[in-house]
Short mmCIF file of C-alpha atoms and ligand atoms in Angstrom, two decimals:
data_model
loop_
_atom_site.label_atom_id
_atom_site.label_comp_id
_atom_site.label_asym_id
_atom_site.label_seq_id
_atom_site.Cartn_x
_atom_site.Cartn_y
_atom_site.Cartn_z
CA MET A 1 0.00 0.00 0.00
CA VAL A 2 2.83 2.42 0.88
CA GLU A 3 6.57 2.58 0.29
CA THR A 4 8.02 1.07 3.44
CA THR A 5 9.77 -2.05 4.67
CA ASP A 6 9.23 -4.45 7.50
CA GLU A 7 12.72 -3.60 8.72
CA TRP A 8 11.98 0.18 8.84
CA ILE A 9 8.77 -0.36 10.80
CA LEU A 10 10.38 -2.81 13.22
CA THR A 11 13.49 -0.76 13.97
CA ARG A 12 11.69 2.61 14.25
CA THR A 13 8.63 1.41 16.18
CA GLY A 14 9.02 -2.18 17.40
CA ILE A 15 5.84 -3.23 15.55
CA ARG A 16 5.67 -6.60 13.76
CA GLU A 17 1.90 -7.13 13.53
CA ARG A 18 -1.25 -5.05 13.63
CA HIS A 19 -4.84 -6.25 13.61
CA VAL A 20 -7.59 -4.77 11.44
CA VAL A 21 -11.29 -5.49 11.92
CA ASP A 22 -13.47 -6.95 9.18
CA LYS A 23 -15.84 -4.53 7.48
CA GLY A 24 -18.88 -3.98 9.67
CA VAL A 25 -17.06 -4.68 12.93
CA ALA A 26 -16.95 -1.58 15.13
CA THR A 27 -15.48 -0.36 18.40
CA SER A 28 -18.52 -1.53 20.39
CA ASP A 29 -18.02 -5.08 19.05
CA LEU A 30 -14.39 -5.18 20.20
CA ALA A 31 -15.39 -3.61 23.52
CA THR A 32 -18.18 -6.15 24.03
CA GLU A 33 -15.81 -9.08 23.41
CA ALA A 34 -13.28 -7.64 25.87
CA ALA A 35 -16.07 -7.07 28.42
CA LYS A 36 -17.26 -10.67 28.06
CA CYS A 37 -13.71 -11.98 28.69
CA ALA A 38 -13.42 -9.85 31.84
CA LEU A 39 -16.85 -10.98 33.13
CA LEU A 40 -15.94 -14.60 32.48
CA GLN A 41 -12.60 -14.29 34.29
CA ARG A 42 -14.32 -12.65 37.26
CA GLY A 43 -17.24 -15.10 37.16
CA ILE A 44 -20.01 -12.49 37.26
CA GLU A 45 -22.90 -11.50 34.98
CA ALA A 46 -23.20 -8.26 33.02
CA GLN A 47 -26.13 -7.08 35.15
CA ASP A 48 -23.92 -7.37 38.26
CA LEU A 49 -22.06 -4.28 37.02
CA ASP A 50 -23.02 -0.80 38.21
CA ALA A 51 -21.45 1.21 35.39
CA ILE A 52 -19.56 0.84 32.12
CA ILE A 53 -17.03 3.43 31.00
CA VAL A 54 -15.74 3.09 27.45
CA ALA A 55 -12.48 4.88 26.67
CA THR A 56 -12.33 5.49 22.94
CA VAL A 57 -11.49 7.97 20.22
CA THR A 58 -13.25 5.91 17.53
CA PRO A 59 -16.84 5.51 18.79
CA ASP A 60 -19.19 3.59 16.47
CA MET A 61 -20.88 6.96 15.88
CA PHE A 62 -21.13 10.36 17.62
CA PHE A 63 -24.20 9.20 19.48
CA PRO A 64 -25.48 7.07 21.05
CA SER A 65 -22.35 6.53 23.11
CA THR A 66 -20.38 3.34 22.67
CA ALA A 67 -21.14 2.59 26.34
CA CYS A 68 -24.87 2.42 25.47
CA LEU A 69 -24.16 0.06 22.57
CA VAL A 70 -21.98 -2.15 24.77
CA GLN A 71 -24.54 -2.15 27.60
CA HIS A 72 -27.20 -3.34 25.14
CA LYS A 73 -24.96 -5.97 23.51
CA LEU A 74 -23.99 -7.34 26.93
CA GLY A 75 -27.59 -7.31 28.15
CA ALA A 76 -26.42 -5.37 31.20
CA LYS A 77 -29.85 -4.32 32.45
CA GLY A 78 -29.98 -1.40 34.90
CA VAL A 79 -26.36 -0.40 34.30
CA TRP A 80 -25.39 3.17 33.37
CA GLY A 81 -22.28 4.43 31.62
CA PHE A 82 -20.61 6.83 29.25
CA ASP A 83 -17.70 7.28 26.86
CA LEU A 84 -14.50 9.05 27.77
CA SER A 85 -12.37 10.76 25.11
CA ALA A 86 -8.68 11.26 25.84
CA ALA A 87 -7.07 9.37 22.93
CA CYS A 88 -4.17 7.18 24.08
CA SER A 89 -4.53 8.28 27.71
CA ALA A 90 -8.25 7.49 27.76
CA PHE A 91 -7.87 4.15 29.52
CA VAL A 92 -5.89 5.54 32.47
CA TYR A 93 -8.30 8.49 32.71
CA ALA A 94 -11.30 6.13 32.64
CA LEU A 95 -9.63 3.90 35.21
CA GLN A 96 -9.25 6.86 37.54
CA THR A 97 -12.83 8.00 36.91
CA GLY A 98 -14.16 4.54 37.70
CA THR A 99 -11.99 4.39 40.80
CA GLN A 100 -13.71 7.49 42.17
CA PHE A 101 -17.12 5.77 42.01
CA ILE A 102 -15.71 2.83 43.97
CA ALA A 103 -13.81 5.01 46.47
CA SER A 104 -16.90 7.14 47.17
CA GLY A 105 -18.92 4.03 47.91
CA ALA A 106 -21.41 4.84 45.14
CA HIS A 107 -20.60 1.64 43.23
CA LYS A 108 -19.29 -1.86 43.87
CA LYS A 109 -18.43 -2.91 40.30
CA VAL A 110 -17.35 -0.60 37.49
CA MET A 111 -16.23 -1.93 34.14
CA VAL A 112 -13.61 0.13 32.33
CA ILE A 113 -13.02 -0.71 28.69
CA GLY A 114 -10.39 0.68 26.33
CA SER A 115 -11.44 0.07 22.73
CA ASP A 116 -10.40 1.59 19.43
CA THR A 117 -10.87 0.79 15.77
CA MET A 118 -8.04 2.94 14.46
CA SER A 119 -8.34 1.40 10.98
CA SER A 120 -11.55 3.42 10.57
CA ILE A 121 -9.65 6.74 10.71
CA LEU A 122 -6.31 5.85 9.10
CA ASP A 123 -5.13 7.02 5.70
CA TYR A 124 -3.59 3.86 4.25
CA THR A 125 -1.64 6.00 1.76
CA ASP A 126 0.18 7.83 4.58
CA ARG A 127 3.17 5.71 5.59
CA ALA A 128 3.96 7.90 8.58
CA THR A 129 0.71 6.98 10.38
CA CYS A 130 -0.82 3.82 8.89
CA ILE A 131 2.07 1.64 10.02
CA LEU A 132 1.64 2.64 13.65
CA PHE A 133 -1.93 1.84 14.61
CA GLY A 134 -4.06 -1.29 14.93
CA ASP A 135 -7.50 -2.25 16.24
CA GLY A 136 -8.00 -3.72 19.71
CA ALA A 137 -9.73 -3.60 23.06
CA GLY A 138 -9.26 -4.65 26.66
CA ALA A 139 -11.36 -4.41 29.81
CA VAL A 140 -11.03 -4.44 33.58
CA ILE A 141 -13.56 -4.62 36.42
CA LEU A 142 -12.97 -2.31 39.38
CA GLU A 143 -14.16 -3.35 42.83
CA PRO A 144 -13.47 -2.27 46.44
CA SER A 145 -10.21 -3.70 47.79
CA GLU A 146 -8.46 -4.11 51.13
CA ASP A 147 -6.38 -1.23 52.49
CA GLY A 148 -3.08 -0.78 50.67
CA MET A 149 -4.29 -2.70 47.61
CA GLY A 150 -5.71 -1.38 44.34
CA ILE A 151 -5.26 2.12 42.95
CA ILE A 152 -2.82 4.10 45.11
CA ASP A 153 -2.31 7.43 43.31
CA PHE A 154 -2.30 9.11 39.91
CA GLN A 155 -0.75 12.05 38.09
CA HIS A 156 -2.67 13.37 35.08
CA GLU A 157 -2.04 16.43 32.91
CA ILE A 158 -3.45 17.81 29.67
CA ASP A 159 -1.72 20.31 27.40
CA GLY A 160 -3.97 21.60 24.63
CA SER A 161 -1.12 23.48 22.98
CA GLY A 162 -0.17 20.10 21.49
CA GLY A 163 -3.53 19.66 19.78
CA CYS A 164 -2.10 20.53 16.37
CA SER A 165 0.47 17.70 16.55
CA LEU A 166 -2.02 14.83 16.52
CA TYR A 167 -5.64 15.26 15.50
CA MET A 168 -8.49 14.36 13.17
CA PRO A 169 -9.85 17.65 11.80
CA GLY A 170 -13.01 16.54 9.97
CA GLY A 171 -16.48 15.49 11.04
CA GLY A 172 -16.86 17.57 14.19
CA SER A 173 -18.66 20.87 14.73
CA LEU A 174 -15.70 22.87 13.41
CA ASN A 175 -15.48 21.07 10.08
CA PRO A 176 -18.75 19.16 9.59
CA SER A 177 -18.59 16.32 7.09
CA SER A 178 -18.83 17.47 3.48
CA HIS A 179 -17.43 16.53 0.09
CA GLU A 180 -14.65 19.01 0.82
CA THR A 181 -13.65 17.41 4.13
CA VAL A 182 -13.51 14.03 2.39
CA ASP A 183 -11.51 15.38 -0.56
CA LYS A 184 -9.05 17.02 1.83
CA LYS A 185 -8.63 13.77 3.83
CA MET A 186 -9.83 15.49 6.99
CA HIS A 187 -11.42 12.32 8.41
CA TYR A 188 -8.04 10.71 8.98
CA VAL A 189 -5.38 10.88 11.69
CA HIS A 190 -2.96 13.76 11.07
CA GLN A 191 0.29 13.64 12.97
CA ASP A 192 3.61 15.42 13.38
CA GLY A 193 5.44 12.23 14.40
CA GLN A 194 8.63 13.87 15.64
CA ALA A 195 6.79 16.43 17.80
CA VAL A 196 4.69 13.68 19.39
CA PHE A 197 7.74 11.49 19.88
CA LYS A 198 9.75 14.21 21.66
CA TYR A 199 6.82 15.22 23.88
CA ALA A 200 6.05 11.60 24.76
CA VAL A 201 9.64 10.79 25.71
CA ARG A 202 9.85 13.86 27.97
CA LYS A 203 6.41 13.75 29.60
CA MET A 204 6.01 10.02 30.19
CA GLY A 205 9.14 10.03 32.32
CA GLU A 206 8.22 13.30 34.01
CA VAL A 207 4.76 12.26 35.27
CA CYS A 208 6.12 8.92 36.44
CA GLU A 209 8.92 10.63 38.39
CA THR A 210 6.42 12.99 40.05
CA LEU A 211 4.14 10.11 40.99
CA LEU A 212 6.90 7.89 42.34
CA ALA A 213 8.50 10.72 44.36
CA ARG A 214 5.17 11.71 45.92
CA ASN A 215 4.60 8.13 47.07
CA VAL A 216 8.22 7.61 48.18
CA VAL A 217 8.59 4.73 45.74
CA THR A 218 11.83 4.07 43.86
CA ALA A 219 11.86 2.76 40.30
CA THR A 220 13.32 -0.55 41.40
CA ASP A 221 10.29 -1.08 43.70
CA ILE A 222 8.09 -1.32 40.58
CA ASP A 223 7.30 -4.97 39.78
CA CYS A 224 5.40 -4.29 36.58
CA PHE A 225 5.58 -1.24 34.29
CA ILE A 226 2.66 -1.19 31.85
CA PRO A 227 3.08 1.75 29.47
CA HIS A 228 0.97 2.86 26.54
CA GLN A 229 2.33 1.05 23.48
CA ALA A 230 2.98 3.78 20.88
CA ASN A 231 6.61 3.16 20.03
CA GLN A 232 9.08 0.78 21.61
CA ARG A 233 11.70 3.54 21.60
CA ILE A 234 9.43 5.78 23.72
CA ILE A 235 8.94 2.93 26.22
CA LYS A 236 12.66 2.17 26.41
CA ALA A 237 13.61 5.85 26.80
CA THR A 238 11.12 6.20 29.67
CA ALA A 239 12.26 3.00 31.34
CA ASP A 240 15.93 4.05 31.07
CA ARG A 241 15.23 7.52 32.47
CA LEU A 242 13.34 6.07 35.44
CA GLY A 243 15.83 3.25 36.02
CA LEU A 244 13.19 0.50 35.93
CA LYS A 245 14.16 -3.16 36.19
CA PRO A 246 14.25 -4.57 32.62
CA GLU A 247 12.14 -7.57 33.69
CA SER A 248 9.38 -5.23 34.92
CA ILE A 249 8.69 -3.69 31.48
CA ILE A 250 5.69 -5.04 29.58
CA ILE A 251 5.91 -4.65 25.81
CA ASN A 252 3.44 -6.15 23.33
CA ILE A 253 3.53 -3.45 20.64
CA ASP A 254 5.18 -6.05 18.39
CA ARG A 255 1.92 -8.05 18.37
CA TYR A 256 -0.72 -5.31 18.20
CA GLY A 257 0.78 -1.93 17.21
CA ASN A 258 -0.75 1.13 18.84
CA THR A 259 -4.39 0.35 19.63
CA THR A 260 -4.88 3.76 21.35
CA ALA A 261 -7.20 3.22 24.37
CA GLY A 262 -6.78 -0.55 24.00
CA THR A 263 -3.04 -0.77 24.63
CA ILE A 264 -2.83 -0.70 28.44
CA PRO A 265 -5.58 -3.26 29.19
CA LEU A 266 -4.19 -5.46 26.39
CA ALA A 267 -0.74 -5.18 27.95
CA MET A 268 -2.23 -6.08 31.36
CA GLN A 269 -3.54 -9.25 29.76
CA THR A 270 -0.15 -9.96 28.17
CA ALA A 271 1.51 -9.52 31.57
CA ARG A 272 -0.96 -11.91 33.19
CA GLU A 273 -0.60 -14.51 30.42
CA GLU A 274 3.20 -14.37 30.78
CA GLY A 275 2.95 -14.76 34.58
CA ARG A 276 4.51 -11.32 35.09
CA LEU A 277 1.58 -9.72 36.97
CA LYS A 278 0.76 -11.30 40.32
CA LYS A 279 -1.27 -10.46 43.40
CA GLY A 280 0.50 -7.80 45.47
CA ASP A 281 2.70 -6.52 42.61
CA LEU A 282 3.39 -2.79 42.56
CA VAL A 283 2.34 -1.61 39.10
CA LEU A 284 3.04 1.63 37.25
CA LEU A 285 0.86 2.60 34.27
CA ALA A 286 1.89 5.48 31.98
CA SER A 287 0.52 7.09 28.85
CA VAL A 288 0.83 10.04 26.49
CA GLY A 289 -1.70 10.73 23.77
CA ALA A 290 -3.33 13.26 21.48
CA GLY A 291 -4.43 16.43 23.18
CA PHE A 292 -1.81 16.26 24.54
CA THR A 293 -3.04 14.01 27.35
CA VAL A 294 -0.63 12.51 29.87
CA GLY A 295 -1.26 10.08 32.70
CA ALA A 296 0.43 7.82 35.20
CA THR A 297 -1.16 5.52 37.78
CA LEU A 298 0.40 3.66 40.70
CA LEU A 299 -1.47 0.59 41.95
CA ARG A 300 -1.09 -2.67 43.78
CA TRP A 301 -2.53 -5.59 41.77
CA THR A 302 -5.22 -7.36 43.78
CA ILE A 303 -6.01 -10.63 42.01
C1 LIG B 1 6.24 8.15 13.38
C2 LIG B 1 7.64 7.76 13.80
C3 LIG B 1 7.77 6.25 13.92
C4 LIG B 1 8.61 8.21 12.72
O1 LIG B 1 9.91 7.85 13.09
P1 LIG B 1 11.09 8.91 12.99
O2 LIG B 1 12.33 8.21 13.34
O3 LIG B 1 10.69 10.11 13.81
O4 LIG B 1 11.06 9.26 11.48
P2 LIG B 1 10.92 10.69 10.81
O5 LIG B 1 9.55 11.22 10.98
O6 LIG B 1 12.09 11.53 11.25
O7 LIG B 1 11.14 10.30 9.33
C5 LIG B 1 12.40 9.85 8.85
C6 LIG B 1 12.23 9.45 7.41
O8 LIG B 1 11.49 8.22 7.34
C7 LIG B 1 10.43 8.39 6.41
N1 LIG B 1 9.33 7.52 6.80
C8 LIG B 1 8.25 7.81 7.56
N2 LIG B 1 7.46 6.74 7.68
C9 LIG B 1 8.05 5.75 6.99
C10 LIG B 1 7.74 4.41 6.73
N3 LIG B 1 6.61 3.83 7.22
N4 LIG B 1 8.58 3.66 6.00
C11 LIG B 1 9.71 4.20 5.50
N5 LIG B 1 10.06 5.48 5.69
C12 LIG B 1 9.25 6.24 6.44
C13 LIG B 1 10.09 9.85 6.45
O9 LIG B 1 9.44 10.24 5.25
C14 LIG B 1 11.46 10.46 6.56
O10 LIG B 1 12.06 10.50 5.29
P3 LIG B 1 12.97 11.77 4.84
O11 LIG B 1 14.09 11.79 5.83
O12 LIG B 1 13.34 11.41 3.46
O13 LIG B 1 12.05 12.94 4.97
C15 LIG B 1 8.04 8.42 15.14
O14 LIG B 1 8.19 9.81 14.94
C16 LIG B 1 7.05 8.19 16.21
O15 LIG B 1 6.84 7.08 16.66
N6 LIG B 1 6.42 9.26 16.71
C17 LIG B 1 5.45 9.16 17.78
C18 LIG B 1 4.17 8.64 17.21
C19 LIG B 1 3.21 8.25 18.28
O16 LIG B 1 3.60 7.69 19.26
N7 LIG B 1 1.95 8.54 18.07
C20 LIG B 1 0.90 8.16 18.92
C21 LIG B 1 1.00 8.87 20.20
S1 LIG B 1 -0.13 8.22 21.30
#
């Protein structure tokens, strides 16, 4: 489709494989499958949930929300929910939002899903973006935990001055869909790769350092580092800056590419499958995404 090589993609990004949905499969379908896996693992029914938060930048449509579509597909009667838009940081933001409902005592079970169908907004003639992203979803269920377990702290920041470095200009209220927006390829991801790369390398390390220092945790205390999977070089630069143990770093970008809100829950699953995420482990999540949006979460794994 574009002039590139497997070697270029692998050395510059770490990506070997990306997954693309069949025509007619949408973000709510991926989200529903991920939700079903999480419910099965936990051994509960969909109607046992209190709320569903879907982190996504590629909803099936503007409205109804993807959360409504997922609720219906799951048959989760009596459950409420909503979508959360923060691009690649959406999962950690949704995780924190869900955590607040649990911490306040309002809810006992909140499902947080990260799901994106990036193939629906990629220009497959643009080699600088189409080689990066894939489709995917993952889900977690949040519940109350014992003292000292679960979500410990977070550090989130947004910086709208970076909006022009990674965005999709068409289809919203500023540039409603028209023949012109289609002709000008405004319904696709537009990215200044180098600007995003430099920002990501700097900020991912920065928010993690702030979070660790505030909690008097050293990098070597981290058992499992689960970063957003945008580029293996960004992950390695962050891990080096922090001084993380090499065995703590979870990387699966080779298998999925950048699935936007899907990467962190997918990487959690990879860590579990590989036996690298166990009860009591101290876990650091980190992300940078369009916006710019930045996030880091410190937690103790409870299952
Ligand atoms: C996109 C990215 C992989 C490009 O890597 P890079 O090392 O910065 O490459 P550059 O943009 O400097 O481009 C270098 C050259 O490779 C070329 N190139 C870009 N994509 C290519 C591809 N798929 N295959 C071959 N060559 C490619 C460029 O055209 C450029 O050629 P030129 O020097 O003749 O102009 C990298 O910038 C990146 O990962 N950025 C962050 C993206 C990201 O994480 N986005 C999501 C955030 S959540």
